[in-house]
PDB file of C-alpha atoms in Angstrom:
ATOM      1  CA  MET A  28     -18.362 -35.252 -13.186  1.00 34.00           C
ATOM      2  CA  SER A  29     -15.317 -36.617 -15.536  1.00 36.00           C
ATOM      3  CA  ALA A  30     -11.800 -38.004 -14.904  1.00 37.00           C
ATOM      4  CA  SER A  31     -10.600 -35.291 -17.147  1.00 41.00           C
ATOM      5  CA  PRO A  32      -8.782 -31.940 -16.261  1.00 44.00           C
ATOM      6  CA  GLU A  33     -10.861 -29.111 -16.098  1.00 46.00           C
ATOM      7  CA  ASN A  34      -8.365 -27.287 -17.836  1.00 45.00           C
ATOM      8  CA  GLY A  35      -6.166 -27.825 -20.566  1.00 50.00           C
ATOM      9  CA  GLU A  36      -3.195 -27.221 -18.457  1.00 61.00           C
ATOM     10  CA  PHE A  37      -3.846 -28.850 -15.005  1.00 80.00           C
ATOM     11  CA  GLY A  38      -5.198 -32.418 -14.714  1.00 93.00           C
ATOM     12  CA  THR A  39      -6.376 -33.002 -10.805  1.00 96.00           C
ATOM     13  CA  VAL A  40      -7.173 -36.475 -11.437  1.00 97.00           C
ATOM     14  CA  PRO A  41      -3.575 -37.755 -12.337  1.00 97.00           C
ATOM     15  CA  ALA A  42      -2.068 -34.844  -9.085  1.00 97.00           C
ATOM     16  CA  LEU A  43      -4.781 -36.439  -6.581  1.00 98.00           C
ATOM     17  CA  GLN A  44      -3.814 -40.105  -7.788  1.00 98.00           C
ATOM     18  CA  ALA A  45       0.147 -39.056  -7.442  1.00 97.00           C
ATOM     19  CA  ALA A  46      -0.765 -37.843  -4.452  1.00 98.00           C
ATOM     20  CA  LEU A  47      -2.448 -40.754  -3.099  1.00 98.00           C
ATOM     21  CA  HIS A  48       0.351 -43.300  -4.838  1.00 97.00           C
ATOM     22  CA  ALA A  49       2.786 -41.187  -1.988  1.00 97.00           C
ATOM     23  CA  GLU A  50       0.037 -41.898   0.511  1.00 98.00           C
ATOM     24  CA  HIS A  51       0.268 -45.684  -0.281  1.00 98.00           C
ATOM     25  CA  ALA A  52       4.082 -45.387  -0.034  1.00 97.00           C
ATOM     26  CA  ALA A  53       3.431 -43.709   3.473  1.00 97.00           C
ATOM     27  CA  VAL A  54       1.063 -46.282   5.227  1.00 97.00           C
ATOM     28  CA  TYR A  55       3.567 -48.912   3.755  1.00 97.00           C
ATOM     29  CA  ALA A  56       6.868 -47.036   5.286  1.00 97.00           C
ATOM     30  CA  TYR A  57       4.767 -46.356   8.210  1.00 97.00           C
ATOM     31  CA  THR A  58       3.783 -50.276   9.177  1.00 96.00           C
ATOM     32  CA  TYR A  59       7.186 -51.467   8.383  1.00 96.00           C
ATOM     33  CA  VAL A  60       9.392 -48.815  10.621  1.00 95.00           C
ATOM     34  CA  GLY A  61       6.431 -49.054  13.654  1.00 95.00           C
ATOM     35  CA  ALA A  62       7.260 -53.491  13.258  1.00 95.00           C
ATOM     36  CA  ARG A  63      11.024 -52.492  13.997  1.00 94.00           C
ATOM     37  CA  SER A  64      11.244 -49.680  16.777  1.00 91.00           C
ATOM     38  CA  GLY A  65       9.857 -49.118  19.839  1.00 91.00           C
ATOM     39  CA  GLY A  66       9.535 -46.377  22.659  1.00 91.00           C
ATOM     40  CA  ARG A  67       8.824 -42.786  21.431  1.00 91.00           C
ATOM     41  CA  GLN A  68       9.904 -43.722  18.014  1.00 91.00           C
ATOM     42  CA  ARG A  69       7.552 -46.586  17.762  1.00 93.00           C
ATOM     43  CA  GLU A  70       4.751 -44.367  19.091  1.00 95.00           C
ATOM     44  CA  ARG A  71       4.635 -41.350  16.847  1.00 95.00           C
ATOM     45  CA  CYS A  72       5.272 -43.751  13.885  1.00 95.00           C
ATOM     46  CA  TYR A  73       1.592 -45.173  14.713  1.00 95.00           C
ATOM     47  CA  GLU A  74       0.666 -41.570  15.272  1.00 97.00           C
ATOM     48  CA  HIS A  75       1.563 -40.613  11.703  1.00 98.00           C
ATOM     49  CA  LEU A  76       0.626 -44.323  10.459  1.00 97.00           C
ATOM     50  CA  GLU A  77      -2.762 -43.029  10.920  1.00 98.00           C
ATOM     51  CA  ALA A  78      -2.470 -39.460   9.526  1.00 98.00           C
ATOM     52  CA  HIS A  79      -1.546 -41.170   6.715  1.00 98.00           C
ATOM     53  CA  ARG A  80      -4.136 -43.663   6.169  1.00 98.00           C
ATOM     54  CA  ALA A  81      -6.769 -40.640   6.856  1.00 98.00           C
ATOM     55  CA  GLN A  82      -4.997 -38.718   3.830  1.00 98.00           C
ATOM     56  CA  ARG A  83      -5.506 -41.862   1.235  1.00 98.00           C
ATOM     57  CA  ASP A  84      -8.922 -42.562   2.479  1.00 97.00           C
ATOM     58  CA  THR A  85      -9.912 -38.335   1.540  1.00 98.00           C
ATOM     59  CA  LEU A  86      -7.701 -38.667  -1.633  1.00 98.00           C
ATOM     60  CA  ARG A  87      -9.921 -42.096  -2.439  1.00 98.00           C
ATOM     61  CA  VAL A  88     -13.300 -39.868  -1.753  1.00 98.00           C
ATOM     62  CA  GLU A  89     -12.201 -36.892  -4.029  1.00 97.00           C
ATOM     63  CA  LEU A  90     -10.910 -39.289  -7.016  1.00 97.00           C
ATOM     64  CA  ASN A  91     -14.662 -40.935  -6.550  1.00 97.00           C
ATOM     65  CA  GLU A  92     -15.994 -37.946  -6.287  1.00 96.00           C
ATOM     66  CA  ARG A  93     -14.295 -37.059  -9.916  1.00 95.00           C
ATOM     67  CA  GLY A  94     -15.273 -40.288 -11.477  1.00 96.00           C
ATOM     68  CA  ALA A  95     -11.930 -41.926 -11.350  1.00 97.00           C
ATOM     69  CA  THR A  96     -11.035 -45.024  -9.947  1.00 97.00           C
ATOM     70  CA  PRO A  97      -8.169 -44.742  -7.065  1.00 97.00           C
ATOM     71  CA  ASP A  98      -5.164 -46.244  -7.565  1.00 94.00           C
ATOM     72  CA  PRO A  99      -4.862 -49.330  -5.413  1.00 93.00           C
ATOM     73  CA  GLY A 100      -1.229 -49.384  -4.926  1.00 92.00           C
ATOM     74  CA  ARG A 101       1.566 -51.823  -5.332  1.00 93.00           C
ATOM     75  CA  PRO A 102       2.383 -54.637  -3.263  1.00 92.00           C
ATOM     76  CA  ALA A 103       5.259 -53.321  -2.071  1.00 92.00           C
ATOM     77  CA  TYR A 104       7.352 -49.862  -1.950  1.00 94.00           C
ATOM     78  CA  GLU A 105      11.192 -48.946  -1.238  1.00 90.00           C
ATOM     79  CA  LEU A 106      12.292 -49.574   1.918  1.00 92.00           C
ATOM     80  CA  PRO A 107      14.924 -48.562   3.977  1.00 93.00           C
ATOM     81  CA  GLU A 108      18.958 -48.982   3.695  1.00 89.00           C
ATOM     82  CA  GLY A 109      18.885 -51.148   7.341  1.00 91.00           C
ATOM     83  CA  ASP A 110      16.977 -51.093  10.392  1.00 91.00           C
ATOM     84  CA  ARG A 111      19.120 -48.556  12.367  1.00 93.00           C
ATOM     85  CA  ASP A 112      16.803 -45.924  13.870  1.00 91.00           C
ATOM     86  CA  SER A 113      19.116 -43.687  11.871  1.00 93.00           C
ATOM     87  CA  ASP A 114      17.828 -45.794   8.891  1.00 95.00           C
ATOM     88  CA  LEU A 115      14.311 -45.503   9.998  1.00 94.00           C
ATOM     89  CA  ASP A 116      14.350 -42.082  10.855  1.00 95.00           C
ATOM     90  CA  ALA A 117      15.929 -41.182   7.642  1.00 96.00           C
ATOM     91  CA  TYR A 118      13.041 -43.597   5.808  1.00 96.00           C
ATOM     92  CA  ALA A 119      10.572 -41.526   7.677  1.00 96.00           C
ATOM     93  CA  GLN A 120      11.716 -37.971   6.432  1.00 97.00           C
ATOM     94  CA  ARG A 121      12.203 -39.542   2.826  1.00 97.00           C
ATOM     95  CA  VAL A 122       8.849 -40.620   3.254  1.00 97.00           C
ATOM     96  CA  GLU A 123       7.133 -37.017   3.903  1.00 98.00           C
ATOM     97  CA  ARG A 124       9.395 -35.511   1.748  1.00 97.00           C
ATOM     98  CA  GLN A 125       7.970 -37.359  -1.436  1.00 97.00           C
ATOM     99  CA  ALA A 126       4.681 -36.588   0.223  1.00 98.00           C
ATOM    100  CA  ALA A 127       5.480 -32.826   0.525  1.00 98.00           C
ATOM    101  CA  GLN A 128       6.103 -32.843  -3.269  1.00 98.00           C
ATOM    102  CA  ALA A 129       2.887 -34.517  -4.599  1.00 98.00           C
ATOM    103  CA  TYR A 130       0.911 -31.979  -2.392  1.00 98.00           C
ATOM    104  CA  LEU A 131       2.564 -29.414  -3.799  1.00 98.00           C
ATOM    105  CA  GLU A 132       1.835 -30.274  -7.311  1.00 97.00           C
ATOM    106  CA  LEU A 133      -1.748 -30.528  -6.539  1.00 97.00           C
ATOM    107  CA  ALA A 134      -1.721 -27.411  -4.599  1.00 97.00           C
ATOM    108  CA  ALA A 135      -1.714 -26.024  -8.479  1.00 96.00           C
ATOM    109  CA  ALA A 136      -4.794 -27.665  -9.001  1.00 96.00           C
ATOM    110  CA  PRO A 137      -7.693 -24.889  -9.838  1.00 95.00           C
ATOM    111  CA  ALA A 138     -10.550 -25.937  -7.832  1.00 95.00           C
ATOM    112  CA  ALA A 139     -10.147 -24.064  -4.273  1.00 95.00           C
ATOM    113  CA  ALA A 140     -11.049 -27.012  -2.389  1.00 96.00           C
ATOM    114  CA  VAL A 141      -8.452 -29.317  -3.275  1.00 97.00           C
ATOM    115  CA  ARG A 142      -6.296 -26.392  -2.912  1.00 97.00           C
ATOM    116  CA  ASP A 143      -6.829 -26.134   0.295  1.00 97.00           C
ATOM    117  CA  LEU A 144      -6.375 -29.897   0.697  1.00 98.00           C
ATOM    118  CA  ALA A 145      -2.980 -29.640  -0.553  1.00 98.00           C
ATOM    119  CA  LEU A 146      -1.937 -26.859   1.400  1.00 98.00           C
ATOM    120  CA  ARG A 147      -2.978 -28.261   4.976  1.00 97.00           C
ATOM    121  CA  SER A 148      -1.653 -31.245   3.754  1.00 98.00           C
ATOM    122  CA  LEU A 149       2.049 -30.037   2.934  1.00 98.00           C
ATOM    123  CA  GLN A 150       2.238 -28.224   5.981  1.00 98.00           C
ATOM    124  CA  ASP A 151       1.124 -31.669   7.975  1.00 98.00           C
ATOM    125  CA  THR A 152       3.493 -33.635   5.970  1.00 98.00           C
ATOM    126  CA  THR A 153       6.009 -30.489   6.935  1.00 98.00           C
ATOM    127  CA  LEU A 154       5.677 -30.978  10.757  1.00 98.00           C
ATOM    128  CA  ARG A 155       5.908 -34.378  10.261  1.00 98.00           C
ATOM    129  CA  GLY A 156       9.072 -34.510   8.298  1.00 98.00           C
ATOM    130  CA  MET A 157      10.236 -32.375  11.002  1.00 98.00           C
ATOM    131  CA  GLU A 158       9.115 -34.845  13.994  1.00 97.00           C
ATOM    132  CA  TRP A 159      11.477 -37.384  12.014  1.00 96.00           C
ATOM    133  CA  GLY A 160      14.592 -34.691  12.050  1.00 96.00           C
ATOM    134  CA  THR A 161      14.380 -33.258   8.549  1.00 97.00           C
ATOM    135  CA  ARG A 162      15.623 -29.903   8.536  1.00 97.00           C
ATOM    136  CA  LEU A 163      12.751 -27.292   8.107  1.00 98.00           C
ATOM    137  CA  PRO A 164      12.781 -26.341   4.181  1.00 97.00           C
ATOM    138  CA  VAL A 165      12.628 -22.393   3.162  1.00 98.00           C
ATOM    139  CA  PHE A 166      10.722 -24.211   0.094  1.00 98.00           C
ATOM    140  CA  PRO A 167       8.492 -27.465   1.337  1.00 98.00           C
ATOM    141  CA  GLY A 168       7.471 -29.465  -1.652  1.00 98.00           C
ATOM    142  CA  PHE A 169      10.043 -28.144  -4.058  1.00 97.00           C
ATOM    143  CA  VAL A 170      12.051 -31.068  -5.748  1.00 93.00           C
ATOM    144  CA  GLN A 171      15.153 -28.802  -5.733  1.00 88.00           C
ATOM    145  CA  GLY A 172      14.489 -26.873  -2.735  1.00 89.00           C
ATOM    146  CA  THR A 173      13.624 -23.942  -3.932  1.00 89.00           C
ATOM    147  CA  PRO A 174      10.659 -22.806  -6.660  1.00 92.00           C
ATOM    148  CA  PRO A 175      11.872 -22.477 -10.426  1.00 86.00           C
ATOM    149  CA  SER A 176      13.326 -19.027 -11.264  1.00 81.00           C
ATOM    150  CA  GLN A 177      10.639 -16.772 -13.188  1.00 74.00           C
ATOM    151  CA  ALA A 178      13.606 -15.383 -15.306  1.00 62.00           C
ATOM    152  CA  GLY A 179      13.370 -15.840 -18.932  1.00 47.00           C
ATOM    153  CA  SER A 180       9.762 -17.704 -18.346  1.00 48.00           C
TER     154      SER A 180
ATOM    155  CA  MET B 298     -47.551  13.391 -29.031  1.00 38.00           C
ATOM    156  CA  GLY B 299     -44.132  13.424 -30.036  1.00 41.00           C
ATOM    157  CA  ASN B 300     -43.017  15.215 -27.412  1.00 43.00           C
ATOM    158  CA  ASP B 301     -44.618  13.178 -24.519  1.00 45.00           C
ATOM    159  CA  TYR B 302     -42.892  10.679 -26.272  1.00 43.00           C
ATOM    160  CA  GLY B 303     -39.331  12.276 -26.263  1.00 42.00           C
ATOM    161  CA  ALA B 304     -40.282  13.203 -22.452  1.00 42.00           C
ATOM    162  CA  VAL B 305     -40.750   9.781 -21.669  1.00 41.00           C
ATOM    163  CA  SER B 306     -37.649   8.442 -23.475  1.00 48.00           C
ATOM    164  CA  ARG B 307     -35.659  11.259 -21.336  1.00 48.00           C
ATOM    165  CA  ARG B 308     -36.582   9.937 -18.127  1.00 48.00           C
ATOM    166  CA  THR B 309     -35.920   6.332 -18.868  1.00 44.00           C
ATOM    167  CA  VAL B 310     -32.816   7.204 -20.186  1.00 42.00           C
ATOM    168  CA  VAL B 311     -32.171   9.591 -16.645  1.00 45.00           C
ATOM    169  CA  ALA B 312     -33.775   6.704 -14.846  1.00 47.00           C
ATOM    170  CA  GLY B 313     -31.018   3.889 -16.539  1.00 47.00           C
ATOM    171  CA  ALA B 314     -28.082   6.278 -16.292  1.00 46.00           C
ATOM    172  CA  LEU B 315     -29.040   6.512 -12.550  1.00 47.00           C
ATOM    173  CA  ALA B 316     -29.823   2.914 -11.665  1.00 47.00           C
ATOM    174  CA  GLY B 317     -26.430   2.066 -14.178  1.00 45.00           C
ATOM    175  CA  ILE B 318     -24.547   4.536 -11.493  1.00 45.00           C
ATOM    176  CA  ALA B 319     -26.011   2.738  -8.347  1.00 47.00           C
ATOM    177  CA  ALA B 320     -25.263  -0.156  -9.920  1.00 45.00           C
ATOM    178  CA  ALA B 321     -21.394   0.231 -10.927  1.00 44.00           C
ATOM    179  CA  ALA B 322     -20.904   1.899  -7.068  1.00 45.00           C
ATOM    180  CA  LEU B 323     -22.417  -1.524  -5.685  1.00 45.00           C
ATOM    181  CA  SER B 324     -19.951  -3.645  -7.670  1.00 45.00           C
ATOM    182  CA  GLY B 325     -17.452  -1.503  -6.923  1.00 45.00           C
ATOM    183  CA  CYS B 326     -18.444  -2.235  -3.100  1.00 48.00           C
ATOM    184  CA  GLN B 327     -17.777  -5.698  -3.430  1.00 49.00           C
ATOM    185  CA  GLY B 328     -14.306  -5.296  -2.156  1.00 51.00           C
ATOM    186  CA  PRO B 329     -12.674  -8.897  -2.889  1.00 56.00           C
ATOM    187  CA  ARG B 330     -13.857  -8.522  -6.945  1.00 58.00           C
ATOM    188  CA  TRP B 331     -12.707  -4.792  -7.600  1.00 61.00           C
ATOM    189  CA  TYR B 332      -9.295  -4.322  -8.229  1.00 58.00           C
ATOM    190  CA  PRO B 333      -7.346  -1.072 -10.059  1.00 61.00           C
ATOM    191  CA  SER B 334      -7.934  -1.216 -13.722  1.00 66.00           C
ATOM    192  CA  GLU B 335      -3.657  -1.880 -13.846  1.00 75.00           C
ATOM    193  CA  ILE B 336      -3.442  -4.751 -11.288  1.00 84.00           C
ATOM    194  CA  SER B 337      -4.623  -8.209 -11.682  1.00 91.00           C
ATOM    195  CA  PRO B 338      -6.345  -9.783  -9.183  1.00 92.00           C
ATOM    196  CA  ASP B 339      -3.424 -12.246  -8.794  1.00 94.00           C
ATOM    197  CA  GLU B 340      -1.258  -9.316  -8.314  1.00 95.00           C
ATOM    198  CA  TYR B 341      -3.340  -8.202  -5.714  1.00 94.00           C
ATOM    199  CA  VAL B 342      -2.914 -11.178  -3.763  1.00 96.00           C
ATOM    200  CA  LEU B 343       1.051 -11.189  -4.199  1.00 97.00           C
ATOM    201  CA  ARG B 344       1.107  -7.587  -2.972  1.00 95.00           C
ATOM    202  CA  ALA B 345      -0.885  -8.500   0.087  1.00 95.00           C
ATOM    203  CA  VAL B 346       1.719 -11.344   0.800  1.00 97.00           C
ATOM    204  CA  ILE B 347       4.548  -9.121   0.209  1.00 97.00           C
ATOM    205  CA  THR B 348       3.197  -6.500   2.969  1.00 96.00           C
ATOM    206  CA  GLU B 349       2.572  -9.022   5.289  1.00 96.00           C
ATOM    207  CA  LYS B 350       6.123 -11.092   4.460  1.00 97.00           C
ATOM    208  CA  ARG B 351       7.443  -7.078   5.233  1.00 97.00           C
ATOM    209  CA  ARG B 352       5.876  -6.847   8.190  1.00 95.00           C
ATOM    210  CA  LEU B 353       7.233 -10.049   9.387  1.00 96.00           C
ATOM    211  CA  ILE B 354      10.646  -9.359   8.755  1.00 96.00           C
ATOM    212  CA  ALA B 355      10.914  -6.009  10.792  1.00 95.00           C
ATOM    213  CA  ARG B 356       9.436  -8.213  13.997  1.00 94.00           C
ATOM    214  CA  TYR B 357      12.100 -10.602  13.221  1.00 95.00           C
ATOM    215  CA  GLU B 358      14.709  -8.037  13.182  1.00 94.00           C
ATOM    216  CA  ALA B 359      13.206  -6.606  16.320  1.00 93.00           C
ATOM    217  CA  GLY B 360      13.941  -9.532  17.816  1.00 91.00           C
ATOM    218  CA  VAL B 361      17.450  -9.964  16.679  1.00 93.00           C
ATOM    219  CA  SER B 362      18.576  -6.653  17.542  1.00 91.00           C
ATOM    220  CA  ALA B 363      17.175  -6.926  21.060  1.00 90.00           C
ATOM    221  CA  GLY B 364      19.468  -9.791  21.346  1.00 87.00           C
ATOM    222  CA  ASP B 365      16.393 -11.650  23.667  1.00 81.00           C
ATOM    223  CA  GLY B 366      15.793 -14.735  23.418  1.00 85.00           C
ATOM    224  CA  PRO B 367      16.562 -17.521  20.986  1.00 94.00           C
ATOM    225  CA  VAL B 368      18.642 -15.237  18.771  1.00 94.00           C
ATOM    226  CA  ASP B 369      19.711 -18.145  16.180  1.00 96.00           C
ATOM    227  CA  LEU B 370      16.347 -19.410  15.633  1.00 97.00           C
ATOM    228  CA  LEU B 371      15.271 -15.942  15.014  1.00 96.00           C
ATOM    229  CA  GLU B 372      17.685 -15.190  12.409  1.00 97.00           C
ATOM    230  CA  ARG B 373      17.243 -18.678  10.830  1.00 97.00           C
ATOM    231  CA  VAL B 374      13.446 -17.863  10.215  1.00 98.00           C
ATOM    232  CA  LEU B 375      14.528 -14.329   9.542  1.00 97.00           C
ATOM    233  CA  GLY B 376      16.313 -15.341   6.851  1.00 98.00           C
ATOM    234  CA  HIS B 377      13.445 -17.642   5.764  1.00 98.00           C
ATOM    235  CA  HIS B 378      11.055 -14.997   5.819  1.00 98.00           C
ATOM    236  CA  ARG B 379      13.731 -12.997   3.399  1.00 98.00           C
ATOM    237  CA  ASP B 380      14.073 -15.757   1.011  1.00 98.00           C
ATOM    238  CA  HIS B 381      10.366 -16.012   0.692  1.00 98.00           C
ATOM    239  CA  LEU B 382       9.816 -12.499  -0.135  1.00 98.00           C
ATOM    240  CA  ALA B 383      12.672 -12.637  -2.686  1.00 97.00           C
ATOM    241  CA  ALA B 384      10.886 -15.285  -4.827  1.00 97.00           C
ATOM    242  CA  LEU B 385       7.474 -13.643  -4.651  1.00 97.00           C
ATOM    243  CA  ARG B 386       8.871 -10.049  -5.745  1.00 96.00           C
ATOM    244  CA  GLU B 387      10.337 -12.110  -8.624  1.00 95.00           C
ATOM    245  CA  ARG B 388       6.812 -12.449  -9.450  1.00 95.00           C
ATOM    246  CA  LEU B 389       5.544  -9.135  -9.659  1.00 93.00           C
ATOM    247  CA  PRO B 390       4.843  -8.006 -13.099  1.00 89.00           C
ATOM    248  CA  GLU B 391       7.527  -5.423 -14.639  1.00 81.00           C
ATOM    249  CA  ARG B 392       5.567  -2.411 -16.134  1.00 71.00           C
ATOM    250  CA  PRO B 393       7.568   0.234 -18.384  1.00 65.00           C
ATOM    251  CA  GLY B 394       8.045   3.494 -16.964  1.00 59.00           C
ATOM    252  CA  ARG B 395       7.958   2.117 -12.957  1.00 60.00           C
ATOM    253  CA  GLU B 396      10.956   1.590 -11.105  1.00 53.00           C
ATOM    254  CA  PRO B 397      11.362  -2.059 -10.336  1.00 54.00           C
ATOM    255  CA  GLU B 398      10.976  -3.014  -6.568  1.00 60.00           C
ATOM    256  CA  ALA B 399      14.167  -2.433  -4.568  1.00 52.00           C
ATOM    257  CA  PRO B 400      15.735  -5.716  -3.431  1.00 50.00           C
ATOM    258  CA  GLU B 401      15.375  -6.336   0.102  1.00 48.00           C
ATOM    259  CA  THR B 402      18.417  -5.594   2.292  1.00 43.00           C
ATOM    260  CA  GLU B 403      19.661  -6.602   5.662  1.00 40.00           C
ATOM    261  CA  LYS B 404      17.229  -4.115   7.723  1.00 44.00           C
ATOM    262  CA  SER B 405      14.094  -3.278   6.215  1.00 42.00           C
ATOM    263  CA  PRO B 406      14.238   0.199   4.938  1.00 40.00           C
ATOM    264  CA  GLY B 407      12.035   2.489   6.937  1.00 40.00           C
ATOM    265  CA  PRO B 408       8.847   1.955   8.511  1.00 41.00           C
ATOM    266  CA  GLY B 409       6.716  -1.055   7.971  1.00 44.00           C
ATOM    267  CA  PRO B 410       4.358  -1.085   5.269  1.00 49.00           C
ATOM    268  CA  ALA B 411       1.624  -1.167   8.255  1.00 50.00           C
ATOM    269  CA  PRO B 412       2.386  -0.160  12.144  1.00 52.00           C
ATOM    270  CA  VAL B 413       5.073  -2.536  13.112  1.00 59.00           C
ATOM    271  CA  GLY B 414       6.126  -1.270  17.000  1.00 62.00           C
ATOM    272  CA  ASP B 415       9.782  -0.831  17.729  1.00 66.00           C
ATOM    273  CA  GLU B 416       9.894  -2.856  20.425  1.00 77.00           C
ATOM    274  CA  PRO B 417      10.425  -6.999  20.166  1.00 80.00           C
ATOM    275  CA  VAL B 418       7.749  -8.931  19.725  1.00 84.00           C
ATOM    276  CA  PRO B 419       7.706 -12.031  22.193  1.00 90.00           C
ATOM    277  CA  VAL B 420       8.553 -15.300  20.920  1.00 93.00           C
ATOM    278  CA  SER B 421       4.926 -16.097  21.782  1.00 93.00           C
ATOM    279  CA  GLY B 422       3.605 -13.225  19.793  1.00 94.00           C
ATOM    280  CA  LEU B 423       6.151 -14.511  17.008  1.00 95.00           C
ATOM    281  CA  ARG B 424       4.522 -17.940  16.894  1.00 96.00           C
ATOM    282  CA  VAL B 425       1.021 -16.595  16.753  1.00 97.00           C
ATOM    283  CA  ALA B 426       2.150 -14.518  13.814  1.00 96.00           C
ATOM    284  CA  GLU B 427       3.581 -17.582  12.312  1.00 97.00           C
ATOM    285  CA  GLN B 428      -0.033 -18.821  12.738  1.00 96.00           C
ATOM    286  CA  SER B 429      -1.925 -16.206  11.373  1.00 96.00           C
ATOM    287  CA  ALA B 430       0.622 -16.105   7.991  1.00 96.00           C
ATOM    288  CA  ALA B 431       0.074 -19.716   7.614  1.00 96.00           C
ATOM    289  CA  ALA B 432      -3.763 -19.520   8.106  1.00 95.00           C
ATOM    290  CA  SER B 433      -3.992 -16.333   5.747  1.00 95.00           C
ATOM    291  CA  ARG B 434      -2.275 -18.601   2.855  1.00 96.00           C
ATOM    292  CA  ALA B 435      -5.583 -20.995   2.269  1.00 94.00           C
ATOM    293  CA  ARG B 436      -7.873 -17.621   2.193  1.00 95.00           C
ATOM    294  CA  GLN B 437      -5.382 -16.280  -0.397  1.00 96.00           C
ATOM    295  CA  LEU B 438      -4.697 -19.580  -2.800  1.00 95.00           C
ATOM    296  CA  ALA B 439      -8.541 -19.859  -3.195  1.00 94.00           C
ATOM    297  CA  ARG B 440      -8.018 -16.536  -5.166  1.00 95.00           C
ATOM    298  CA  LEU B 441      -5.075 -17.200  -6.868  1.00 96.00           C
ATOM    299  CA  SER B 442      -5.440 -18.067 -10.960  1.00 94.00           C
ATOM    300  CA  ASP B 443      -1.700 -18.429 -11.717  1.00 95.00           C
ATOM    301  CA  SER B 444      -1.062 -22.453 -10.841  1.00 95.00           C
ATOM    302  CA  GLY B 445       3.297 -21.860 -10.195  1.00 95.00           C
ATOM    303  CA  LEU B 446       2.252 -18.661  -7.768  1.00 97.00           C
ATOM    304  CA  ALA B 447      -0.574 -20.703  -6.181  1.00 97.00           C
ATOM    305  CA  GLN B 448       2.283 -23.420  -5.579  1.00 97.00           C
ATOM    306  CA  LEU B 449       4.803 -20.873  -4.137  1.00 98.00           C
ATOM    307  CA  VAL B 450       1.594 -19.251  -1.846  1.00 98.00           C
ATOM    308  CA  ALA B 451       1.260 -23.135  -0.490  1.00 98.00           C
ATOM    309  CA  SER B 452       4.819 -23.757  -0.294  1.00 98.00           C
ATOM    310  CA  ILE B 453       5.453 -20.355   2.152  1.00 98.00           C
ATOM    311  CA  GLY B 454       2.689 -21.618   4.227  1.00 98.00           C
ATOM    312  CA  ALA B 455       3.761 -24.713   5.063  1.00 98.00           C
ATOM    313  CA  CYS B 456       7.166 -23.623   5.963  1.00 98.00           C
ATOM    314  CA  GLU B 457       4.994 -20.732   8.115  1.00 98.00           C
ATOM    315  CA  THR B 458       3.739 -23.598  10.040  1.00 98.00           C
ATOM    316  CA  GLY B 459       7.187 -24.911  10.676  1.00 98.00           C
ATOM    317  CA  HIS B 460       8.248 -22.080  11.862  1.00 98.00           C
ATOM    318  CA  ALA B 461       5.372 -21.987  14.292  1.00 98.00           C
ATOM    319  CA  ARG B 462       6.142 -25.201  15.574  1.00 98.00           C
ATOM    320  CA  LEU B 463       9.771 -24.138  15.703  1.00 98.00           C
ATOM    321  CA  LEU B 464       8.800 -21.170  18.041  1.00 97.00           C
ATOM    322  CA  SER B 465       6.671 -23.202  19.915  1.00 96.00           C
ATOM    323  CA  GLU B 466       9.472 -25.705  21.009  1.00 95.00           C
ATOM    324  CA  ALA B 467      11.937 -22.789  21.842  1.00 89.00           C
TER     325      ALA B 467
END
């Protein structure tokens, strides 16, 4: 297997690395939130932490299968505005939104198996975001909230 | 001898032609690999998603008109489906001499593209329809070559999964 893009237009490996980066950030975020929350918020946090750890491992396998070295992650990531419940909820929402954007990018991969992974992951991260209070977007994953217009393309 | 050689050749030609027709007929029966000549595989998938969207819209319109159940939620989800449909239609290729598709109006015109009963579908039925739509997106994604269209279909599938969640909580 090669780490180079399958075609000249889209690089599956960079997109997998971007998704892995989002998963590293999510694991860091939920570890942070879990240590500062309680009750149902804490339970949900650890459920989502486990889900993101599993996703991180899946992406590492996908990268290894393509001969690429998985990004090891950073020592620290962006933190929430504060430690109030509302701050932690907003932090979790942001983490899931960033993961959704990474998986939407991955959905452009030419390989059907990678697209399937991207779709399932995008669906899961959309649901997790809703659990933290995100209003369901019409087009999950698109940075601007809507797909780019085809006019003039 | 020359005549015999010629007769064999004709038989060979006829047999070859029959084999060719049989092969063509078989390949035509493979379903997903065959499309009308003017419709690309991507457009075929795109039109299938559009047809499903119209059916979903018709179901939600029936529910909203009936006024039963969580009407506010149904109207919100209906709005999502209309936005999805508009984005999908924008991807349809333009063809000279063919009228562009009419934009979606408040009500779906006439009967749906597939039979949808006039009776409002209960919320549980809508939830199942959303789950089914979201599941079909995976199959459709695998058949698309246009990466931008694949992203649009994936995003729509994620939204439909969210609809199913909202309906389950209604």
